[in-house]
PDB file of C-alpha atoms in Angstrom:
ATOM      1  CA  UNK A  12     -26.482-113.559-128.201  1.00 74.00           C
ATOM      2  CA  UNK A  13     -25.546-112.665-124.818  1.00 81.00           C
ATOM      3  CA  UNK A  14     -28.136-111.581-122.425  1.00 89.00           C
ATOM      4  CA  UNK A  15     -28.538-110.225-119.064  1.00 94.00           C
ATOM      5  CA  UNK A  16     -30.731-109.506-116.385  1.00 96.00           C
ATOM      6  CA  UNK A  17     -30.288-107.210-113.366  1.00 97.00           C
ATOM      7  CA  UNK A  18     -31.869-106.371-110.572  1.00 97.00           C
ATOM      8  CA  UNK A  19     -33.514-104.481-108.753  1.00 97.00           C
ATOM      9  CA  UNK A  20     -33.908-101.588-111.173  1.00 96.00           C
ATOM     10  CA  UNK A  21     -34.396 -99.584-107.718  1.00 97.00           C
ATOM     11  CA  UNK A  22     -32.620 -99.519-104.428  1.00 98.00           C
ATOM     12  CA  UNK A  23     -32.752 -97.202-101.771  1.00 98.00           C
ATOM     13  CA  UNK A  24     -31.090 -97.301 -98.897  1.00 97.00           C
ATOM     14  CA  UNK A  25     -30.163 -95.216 -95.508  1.00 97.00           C
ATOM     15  CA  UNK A  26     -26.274 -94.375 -95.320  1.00 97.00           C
ATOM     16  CA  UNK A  27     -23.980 -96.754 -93.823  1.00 97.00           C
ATOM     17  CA  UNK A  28     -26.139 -99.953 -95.482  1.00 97.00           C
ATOM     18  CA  UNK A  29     -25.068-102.425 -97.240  1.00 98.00           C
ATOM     19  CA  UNK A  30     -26.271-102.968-101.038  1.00 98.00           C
ATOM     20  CA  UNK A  31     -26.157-105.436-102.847  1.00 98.00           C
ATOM     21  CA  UNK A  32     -27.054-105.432-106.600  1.00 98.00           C
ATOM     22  CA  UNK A  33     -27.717-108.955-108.744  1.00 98.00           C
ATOM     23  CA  UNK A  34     -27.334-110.003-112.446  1.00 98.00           C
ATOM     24  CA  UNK A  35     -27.828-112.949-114.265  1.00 97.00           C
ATOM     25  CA  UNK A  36     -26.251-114.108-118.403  1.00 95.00           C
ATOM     26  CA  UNK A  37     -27.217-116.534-120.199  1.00 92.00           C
ATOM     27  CA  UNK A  38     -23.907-116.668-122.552  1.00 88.00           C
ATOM     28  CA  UNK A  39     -21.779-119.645-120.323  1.00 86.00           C
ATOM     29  CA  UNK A  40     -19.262-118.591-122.923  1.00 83.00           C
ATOM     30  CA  UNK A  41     -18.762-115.371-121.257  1.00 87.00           C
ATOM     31  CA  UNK A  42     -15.798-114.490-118.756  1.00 86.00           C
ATOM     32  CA  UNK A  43     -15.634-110.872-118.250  1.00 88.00           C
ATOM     33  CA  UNK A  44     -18.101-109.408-116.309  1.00 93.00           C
ATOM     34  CA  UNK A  45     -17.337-105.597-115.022  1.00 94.00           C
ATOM     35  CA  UNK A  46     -19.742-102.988-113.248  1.00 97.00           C
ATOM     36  CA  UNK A  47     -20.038 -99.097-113.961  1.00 97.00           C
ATOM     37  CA  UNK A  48     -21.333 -96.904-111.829  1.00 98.00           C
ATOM     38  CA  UNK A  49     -22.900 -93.709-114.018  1.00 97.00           C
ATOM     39  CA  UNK A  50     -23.823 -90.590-112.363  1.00 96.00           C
ATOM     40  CA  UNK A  51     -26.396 -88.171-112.990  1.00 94.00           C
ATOM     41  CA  UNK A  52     -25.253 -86.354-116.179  1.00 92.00           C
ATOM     42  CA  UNK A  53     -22.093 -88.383-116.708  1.00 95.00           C
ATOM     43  CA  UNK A  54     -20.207 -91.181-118.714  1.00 96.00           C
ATOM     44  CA  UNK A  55     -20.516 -94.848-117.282  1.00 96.00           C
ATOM     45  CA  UNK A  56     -17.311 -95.473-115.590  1.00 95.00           C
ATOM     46  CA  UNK A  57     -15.895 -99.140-114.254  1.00 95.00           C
ATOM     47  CA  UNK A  58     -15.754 -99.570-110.932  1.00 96.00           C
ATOM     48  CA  UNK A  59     -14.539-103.026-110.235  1.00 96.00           C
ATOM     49  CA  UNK A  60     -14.681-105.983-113.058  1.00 93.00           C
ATOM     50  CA  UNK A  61     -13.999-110.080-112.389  1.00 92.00           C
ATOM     51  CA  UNK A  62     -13.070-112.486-114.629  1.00 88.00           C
ATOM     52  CA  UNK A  63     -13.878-116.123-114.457  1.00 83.00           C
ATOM     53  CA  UNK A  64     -11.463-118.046-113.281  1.00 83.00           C
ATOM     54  CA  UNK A  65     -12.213-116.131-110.108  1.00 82.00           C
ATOM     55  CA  UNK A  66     -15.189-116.041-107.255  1.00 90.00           C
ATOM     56  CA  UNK A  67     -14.820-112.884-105.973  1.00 94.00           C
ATOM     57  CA  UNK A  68     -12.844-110.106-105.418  1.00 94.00           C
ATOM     58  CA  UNK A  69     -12.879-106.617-103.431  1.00 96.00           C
ATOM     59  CA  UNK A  70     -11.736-103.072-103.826  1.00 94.00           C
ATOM     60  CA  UNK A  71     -12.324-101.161-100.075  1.00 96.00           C
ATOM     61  CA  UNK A  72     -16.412-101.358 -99.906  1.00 97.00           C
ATOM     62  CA  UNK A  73     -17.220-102.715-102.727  1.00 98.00           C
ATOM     63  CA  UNK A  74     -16.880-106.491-104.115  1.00 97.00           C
ATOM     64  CA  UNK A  75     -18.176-108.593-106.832  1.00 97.00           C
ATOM     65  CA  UNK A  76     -19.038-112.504-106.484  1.00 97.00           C
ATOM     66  CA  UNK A  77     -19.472-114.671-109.663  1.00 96.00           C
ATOM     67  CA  UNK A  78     -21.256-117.917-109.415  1.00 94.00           C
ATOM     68  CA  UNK A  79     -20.412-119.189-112.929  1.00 91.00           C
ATOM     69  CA  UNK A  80     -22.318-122.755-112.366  1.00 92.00           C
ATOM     70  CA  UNK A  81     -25.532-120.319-111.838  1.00 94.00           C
ATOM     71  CA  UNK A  82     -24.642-117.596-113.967  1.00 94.00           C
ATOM     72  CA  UNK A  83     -24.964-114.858-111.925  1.00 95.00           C
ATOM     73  CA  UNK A  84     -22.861-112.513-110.437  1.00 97.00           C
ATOM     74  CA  UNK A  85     -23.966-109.861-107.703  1.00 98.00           C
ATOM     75  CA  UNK A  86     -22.092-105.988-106.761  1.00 98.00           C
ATOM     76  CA  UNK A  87     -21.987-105.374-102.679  1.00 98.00           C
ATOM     77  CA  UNK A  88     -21.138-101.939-101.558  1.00 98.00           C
ATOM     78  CA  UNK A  89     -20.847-101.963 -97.892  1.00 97.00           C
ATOM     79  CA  UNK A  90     -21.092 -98.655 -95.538  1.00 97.00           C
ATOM     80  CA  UNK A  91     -23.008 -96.930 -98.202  1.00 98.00           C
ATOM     81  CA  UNK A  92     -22.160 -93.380 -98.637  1.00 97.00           C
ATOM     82  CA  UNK A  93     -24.550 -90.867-100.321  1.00 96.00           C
ATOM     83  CA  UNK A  94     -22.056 -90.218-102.803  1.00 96.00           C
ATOM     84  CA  UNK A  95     -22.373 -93.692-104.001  1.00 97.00           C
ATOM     85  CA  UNK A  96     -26.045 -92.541-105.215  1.00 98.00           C
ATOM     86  CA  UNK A  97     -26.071 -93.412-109.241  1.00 97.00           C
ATOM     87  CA  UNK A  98     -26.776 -95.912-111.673  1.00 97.00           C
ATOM     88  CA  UNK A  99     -24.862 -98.962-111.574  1.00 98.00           C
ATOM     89  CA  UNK A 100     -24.576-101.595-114.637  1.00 97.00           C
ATOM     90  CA  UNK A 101     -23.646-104.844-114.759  1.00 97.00           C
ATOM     91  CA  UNK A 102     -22.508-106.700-118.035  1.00 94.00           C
ATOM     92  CA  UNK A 103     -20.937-109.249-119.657  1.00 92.00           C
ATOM     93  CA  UNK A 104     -18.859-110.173-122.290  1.00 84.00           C
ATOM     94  CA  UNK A 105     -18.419-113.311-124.141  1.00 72.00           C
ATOM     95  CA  UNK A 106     -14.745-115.058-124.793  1.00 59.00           C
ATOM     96  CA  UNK A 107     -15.387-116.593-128.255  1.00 49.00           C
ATOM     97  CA  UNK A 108     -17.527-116.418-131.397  1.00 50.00           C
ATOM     98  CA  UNK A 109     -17.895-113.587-134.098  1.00 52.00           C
ATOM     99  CA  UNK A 110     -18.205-110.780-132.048  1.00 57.00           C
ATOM    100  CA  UNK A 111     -17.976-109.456-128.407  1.00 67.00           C
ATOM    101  CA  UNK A 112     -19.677-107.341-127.733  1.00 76.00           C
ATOM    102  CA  UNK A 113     -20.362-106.044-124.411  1.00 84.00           C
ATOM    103  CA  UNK A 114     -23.980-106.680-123.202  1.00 88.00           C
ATOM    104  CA  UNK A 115     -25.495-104.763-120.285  1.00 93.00           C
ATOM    105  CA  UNK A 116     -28.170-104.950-117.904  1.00 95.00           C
ATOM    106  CA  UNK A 117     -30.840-102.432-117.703  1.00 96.00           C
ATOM    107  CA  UNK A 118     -29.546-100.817-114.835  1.00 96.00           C
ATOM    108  CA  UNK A 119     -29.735-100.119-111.189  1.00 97.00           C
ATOM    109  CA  UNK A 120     -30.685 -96.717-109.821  1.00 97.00           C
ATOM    110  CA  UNK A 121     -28.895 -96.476-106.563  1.00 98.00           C
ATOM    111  CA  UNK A 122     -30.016 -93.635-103.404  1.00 98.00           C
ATOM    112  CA  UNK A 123     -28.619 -93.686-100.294  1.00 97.00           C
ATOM    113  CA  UNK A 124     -30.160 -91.333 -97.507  1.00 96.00           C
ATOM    114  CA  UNK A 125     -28.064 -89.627 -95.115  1.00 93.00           C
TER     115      UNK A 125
ATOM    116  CA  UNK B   6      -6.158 -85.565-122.360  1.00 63.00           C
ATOM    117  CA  UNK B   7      -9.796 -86.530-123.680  1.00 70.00           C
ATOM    118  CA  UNK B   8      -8.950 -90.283-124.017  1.00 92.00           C
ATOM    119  CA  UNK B   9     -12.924 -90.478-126.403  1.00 96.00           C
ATOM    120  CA  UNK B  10     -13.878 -87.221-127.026  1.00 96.00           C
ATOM    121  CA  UNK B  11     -17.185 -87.020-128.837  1.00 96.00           C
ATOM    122  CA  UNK B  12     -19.130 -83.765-130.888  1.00 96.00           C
ATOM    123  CA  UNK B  13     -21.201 -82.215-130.396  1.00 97.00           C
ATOM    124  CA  UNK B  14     -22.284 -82.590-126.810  1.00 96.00           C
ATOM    125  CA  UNK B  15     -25.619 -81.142-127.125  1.00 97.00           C
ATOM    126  CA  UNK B  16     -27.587 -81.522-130.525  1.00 96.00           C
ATOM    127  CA  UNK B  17     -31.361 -80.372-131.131  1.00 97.00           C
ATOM    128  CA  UNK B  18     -32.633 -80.493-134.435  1.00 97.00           C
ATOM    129  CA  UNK B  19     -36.076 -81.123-136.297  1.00 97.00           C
ATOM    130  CA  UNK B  20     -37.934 -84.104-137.643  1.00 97.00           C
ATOM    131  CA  UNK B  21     -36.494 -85.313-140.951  1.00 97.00           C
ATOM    132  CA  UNK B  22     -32.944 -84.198-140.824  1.00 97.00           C
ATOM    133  CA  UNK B  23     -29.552 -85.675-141.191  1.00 97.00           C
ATOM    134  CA  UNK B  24     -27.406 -85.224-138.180  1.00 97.00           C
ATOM    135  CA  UNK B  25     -23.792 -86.584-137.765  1.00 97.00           C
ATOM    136  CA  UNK B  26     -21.785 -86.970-134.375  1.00 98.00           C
ATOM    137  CA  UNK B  27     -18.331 -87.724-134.115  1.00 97.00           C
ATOM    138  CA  UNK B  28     -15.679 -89.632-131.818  1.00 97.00           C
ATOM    139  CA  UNK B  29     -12.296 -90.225-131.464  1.00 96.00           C
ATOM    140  CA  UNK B  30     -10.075 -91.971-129.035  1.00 95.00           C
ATOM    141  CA  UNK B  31      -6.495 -91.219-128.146  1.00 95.00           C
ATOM    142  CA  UNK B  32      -6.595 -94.749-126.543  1.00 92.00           C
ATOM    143  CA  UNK B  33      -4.699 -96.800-129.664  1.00 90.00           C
ATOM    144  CA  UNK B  34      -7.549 -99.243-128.628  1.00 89.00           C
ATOM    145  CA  UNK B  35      -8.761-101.313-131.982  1.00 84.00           C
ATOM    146  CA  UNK B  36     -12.427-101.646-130.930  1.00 87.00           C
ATOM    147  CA  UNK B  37     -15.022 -98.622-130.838  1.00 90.00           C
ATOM    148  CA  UNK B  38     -19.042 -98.705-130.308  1.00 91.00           C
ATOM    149  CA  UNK B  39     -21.768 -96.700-130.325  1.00 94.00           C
ATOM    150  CA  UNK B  40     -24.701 -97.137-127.358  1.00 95.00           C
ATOM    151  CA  UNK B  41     -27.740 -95.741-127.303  1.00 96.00           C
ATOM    152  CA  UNK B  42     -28.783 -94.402-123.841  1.00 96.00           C
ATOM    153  CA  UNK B  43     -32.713 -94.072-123.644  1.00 92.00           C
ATOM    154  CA  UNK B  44     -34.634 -92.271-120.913  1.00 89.00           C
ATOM    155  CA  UNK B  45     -35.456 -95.207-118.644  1.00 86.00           C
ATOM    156  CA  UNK B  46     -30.929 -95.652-118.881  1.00 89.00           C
ATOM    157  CA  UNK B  47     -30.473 -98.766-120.606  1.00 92.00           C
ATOM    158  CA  UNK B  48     -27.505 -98.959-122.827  1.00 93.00           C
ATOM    159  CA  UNK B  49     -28.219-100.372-125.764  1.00 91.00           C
ATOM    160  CA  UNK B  50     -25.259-101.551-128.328  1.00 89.00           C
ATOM    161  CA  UNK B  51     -26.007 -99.908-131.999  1.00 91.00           C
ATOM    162  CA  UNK B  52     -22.343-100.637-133.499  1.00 87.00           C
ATOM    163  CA  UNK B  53     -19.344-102.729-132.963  1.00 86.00           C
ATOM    164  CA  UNK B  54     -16.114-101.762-135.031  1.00 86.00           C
ATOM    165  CA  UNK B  55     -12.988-103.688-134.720  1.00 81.00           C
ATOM    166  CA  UNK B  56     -10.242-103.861-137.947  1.00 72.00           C
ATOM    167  CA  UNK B  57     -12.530-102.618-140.297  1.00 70.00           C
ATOM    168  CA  UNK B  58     -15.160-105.333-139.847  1.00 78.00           C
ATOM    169  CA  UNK B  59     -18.165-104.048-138.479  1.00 81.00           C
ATOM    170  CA  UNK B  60     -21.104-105.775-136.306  1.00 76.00           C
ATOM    171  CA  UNK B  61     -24.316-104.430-136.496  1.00 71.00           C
ATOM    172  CA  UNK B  62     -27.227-104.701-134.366  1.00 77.00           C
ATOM    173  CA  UNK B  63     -30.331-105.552-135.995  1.00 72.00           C
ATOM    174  CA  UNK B  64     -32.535-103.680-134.181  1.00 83.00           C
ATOM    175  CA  UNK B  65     -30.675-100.655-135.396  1.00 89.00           C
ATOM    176  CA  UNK B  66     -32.695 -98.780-138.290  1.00 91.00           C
ATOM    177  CA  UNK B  67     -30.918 -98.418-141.507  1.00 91.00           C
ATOM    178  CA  UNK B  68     -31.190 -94.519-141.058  1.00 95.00           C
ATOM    179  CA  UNK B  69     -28.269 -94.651-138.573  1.00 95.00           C
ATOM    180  CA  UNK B  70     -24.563 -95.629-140.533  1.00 92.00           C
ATOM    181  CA  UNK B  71     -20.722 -95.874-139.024  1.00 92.00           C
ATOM    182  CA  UNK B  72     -18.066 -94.452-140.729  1.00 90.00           C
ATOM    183  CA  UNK B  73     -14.879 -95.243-139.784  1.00 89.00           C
ATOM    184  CA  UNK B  74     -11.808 -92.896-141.378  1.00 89.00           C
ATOM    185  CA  UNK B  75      -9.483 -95.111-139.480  1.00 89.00           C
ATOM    186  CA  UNK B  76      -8.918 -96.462-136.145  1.00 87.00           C
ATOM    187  CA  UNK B  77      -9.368 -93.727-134.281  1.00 92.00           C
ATOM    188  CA  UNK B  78     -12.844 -92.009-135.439  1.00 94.00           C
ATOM    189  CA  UNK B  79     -15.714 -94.020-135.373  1.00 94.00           C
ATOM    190  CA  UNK B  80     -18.359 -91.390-136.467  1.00 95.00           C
ATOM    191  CA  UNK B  81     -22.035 -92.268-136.911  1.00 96.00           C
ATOM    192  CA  UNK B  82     -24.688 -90.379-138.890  1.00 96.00           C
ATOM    193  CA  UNK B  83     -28.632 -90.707-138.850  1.00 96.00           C
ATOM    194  CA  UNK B  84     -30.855 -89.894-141.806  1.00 96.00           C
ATOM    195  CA  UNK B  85     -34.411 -88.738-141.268  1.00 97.00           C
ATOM    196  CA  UNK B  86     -34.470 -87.949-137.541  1.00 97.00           C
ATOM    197  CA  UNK B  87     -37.439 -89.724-136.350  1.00 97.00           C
ATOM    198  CA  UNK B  88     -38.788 -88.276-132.246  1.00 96.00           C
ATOM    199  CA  UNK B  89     -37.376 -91.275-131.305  1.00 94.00           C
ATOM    200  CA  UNK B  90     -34.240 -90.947-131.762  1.00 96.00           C
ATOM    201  CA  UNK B  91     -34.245 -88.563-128.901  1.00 97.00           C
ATOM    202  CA  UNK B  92     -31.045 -90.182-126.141  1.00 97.00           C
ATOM    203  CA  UNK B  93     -27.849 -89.577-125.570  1.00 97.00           C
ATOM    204  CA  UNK B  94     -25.157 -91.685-127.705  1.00 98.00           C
ATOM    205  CA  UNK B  95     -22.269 -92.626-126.340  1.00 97.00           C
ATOM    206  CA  UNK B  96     -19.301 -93.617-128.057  1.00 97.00           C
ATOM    207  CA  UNK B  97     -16.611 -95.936-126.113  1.00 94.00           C
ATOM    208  CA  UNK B  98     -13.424 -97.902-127.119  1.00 92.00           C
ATOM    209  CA  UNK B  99     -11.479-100.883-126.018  1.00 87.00           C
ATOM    210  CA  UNK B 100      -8.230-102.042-126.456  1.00 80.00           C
ATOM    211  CA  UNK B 101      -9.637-105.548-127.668  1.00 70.00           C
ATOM    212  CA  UNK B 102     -12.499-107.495-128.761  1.00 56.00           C
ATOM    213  CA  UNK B 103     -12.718-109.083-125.170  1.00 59.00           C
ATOM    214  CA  UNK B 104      -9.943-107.505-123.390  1.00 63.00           C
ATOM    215  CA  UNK B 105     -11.773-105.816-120.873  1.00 72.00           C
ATOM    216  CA  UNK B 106     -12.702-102.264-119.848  1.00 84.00           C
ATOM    217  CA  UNK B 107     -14.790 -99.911-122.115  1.00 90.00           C
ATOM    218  CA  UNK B 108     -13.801 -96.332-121.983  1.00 93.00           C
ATOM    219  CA  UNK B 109     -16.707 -94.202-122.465  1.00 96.00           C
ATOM    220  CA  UNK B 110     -16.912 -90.389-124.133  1.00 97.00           C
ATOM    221  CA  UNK B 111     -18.878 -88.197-122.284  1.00 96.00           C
ATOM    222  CA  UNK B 112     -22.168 -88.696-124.414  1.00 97.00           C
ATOM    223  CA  UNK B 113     -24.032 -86.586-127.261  1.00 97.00           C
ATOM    224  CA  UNK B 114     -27.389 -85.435-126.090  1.00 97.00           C
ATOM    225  CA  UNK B 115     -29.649 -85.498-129.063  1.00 97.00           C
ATOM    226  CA  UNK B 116     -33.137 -83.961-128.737  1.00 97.00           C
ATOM    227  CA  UNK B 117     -35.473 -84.372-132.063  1.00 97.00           C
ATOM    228  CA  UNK B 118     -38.548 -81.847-131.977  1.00 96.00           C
TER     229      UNK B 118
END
């Protein structure tokens, strides 16, 4: 099965940093790999995803790069706000075989200072 | 509108009891799951249910069953609530086996004492 790997599991940072968050599969057969960010208290929501037939994409201050040759893929959020404290996810889901089943990494507990 | 809506949202309970929490999506997705949330956050996949066939995780104990009244409800019941089973559950649907973006309920916090 699929499995992945992310890191740090914590970053802190001062407000207006960049930060960059890193995760690894092992799965080549996978091709959807999306990011939630999960707030204290609350449901994991997606924040940006890439698929991959593509390298990277953005959404304002926050991209995703996929090195599928590696198999990794890293989360930048530039201009850090302290509303973008939480827990962010990565994970990864595999395009054939009996089941697909989401797989995510342990986590990344995001703070940004003001 | 709820688009997963899970019950109870708070649940506390003693050792050795049967507990059931429910969810149901308004989505029309076909796929529903079941993650375990421990206290150190990792999600951790219990149950995959997609046109009635159902994917289990191993590592799941036998004391925890889906039951699926159709596509909508994807309930899941425990037997013999062991201290561990202490997390929150959350229930999520998607509108394919690998089409993309889970939707999440808002979680059932379970506490075993």
């Amino acid at each position: 099965g699929e499995n992945v790997e992310q890191h740090p599991s914590t970053l802190s940072v001062q407000e207006g940093d960049s930060a960059v968050i890193k995760c690894t599969y092992s799965d080549s057969a996978s091709n959807y790999f999306p990011w939630y960010k999960q707030e204290l208290g609350k449901r994991p929501q997606l924040i940006i995803d890439i698929r991959s037939n593509v390298g990277e994409k953005k959404d304002q201050r926050i991209a995703v790069t996929l090195n599928k040759t590696a198999k990794h893929f890293s989360l930048h959020i530039t201009e850090t706000q302290p509303e973008d404290s939480a827990v962010y996810f990565c994970a990864a889901l595999p395009r054939s075989g009996g089941s697909y089943i989401p797989t995510f990494g342990r986590g990344t507990s995001l703070i940004v200072h003001p | 509108d709820t688009a997963v809506s899970q019950t109870p949202k708070y649940l506390v309970t003693q050792m050795g009891n049967d507990k059931s929490i429910k969810c149901e999506q308004n989505l029309g997705h076909d796929t529903m799951y079941w993650y375990k949330q421990d206290s150190k956050k990792f999600l951790k996949i219990m149950f995959s249910y997609n046109n009635k066939e159902l994917i289990i995780n191993e590592t799941v104990p036998n004391r925890f069953s889906p039951k699926s009244p159709d596509k909508a409800h994807l309930n899941l019941h425990i037997n013999s609530l062991e201290l561990g089973d202490s997390a929150v559950y959350f229930c999520a649907s998607n509108p394919g086996l690998n089409t993309g973006e889970l939707f999440f309920g808002e979680g059932s916090r379970l506490t075993v004492l």
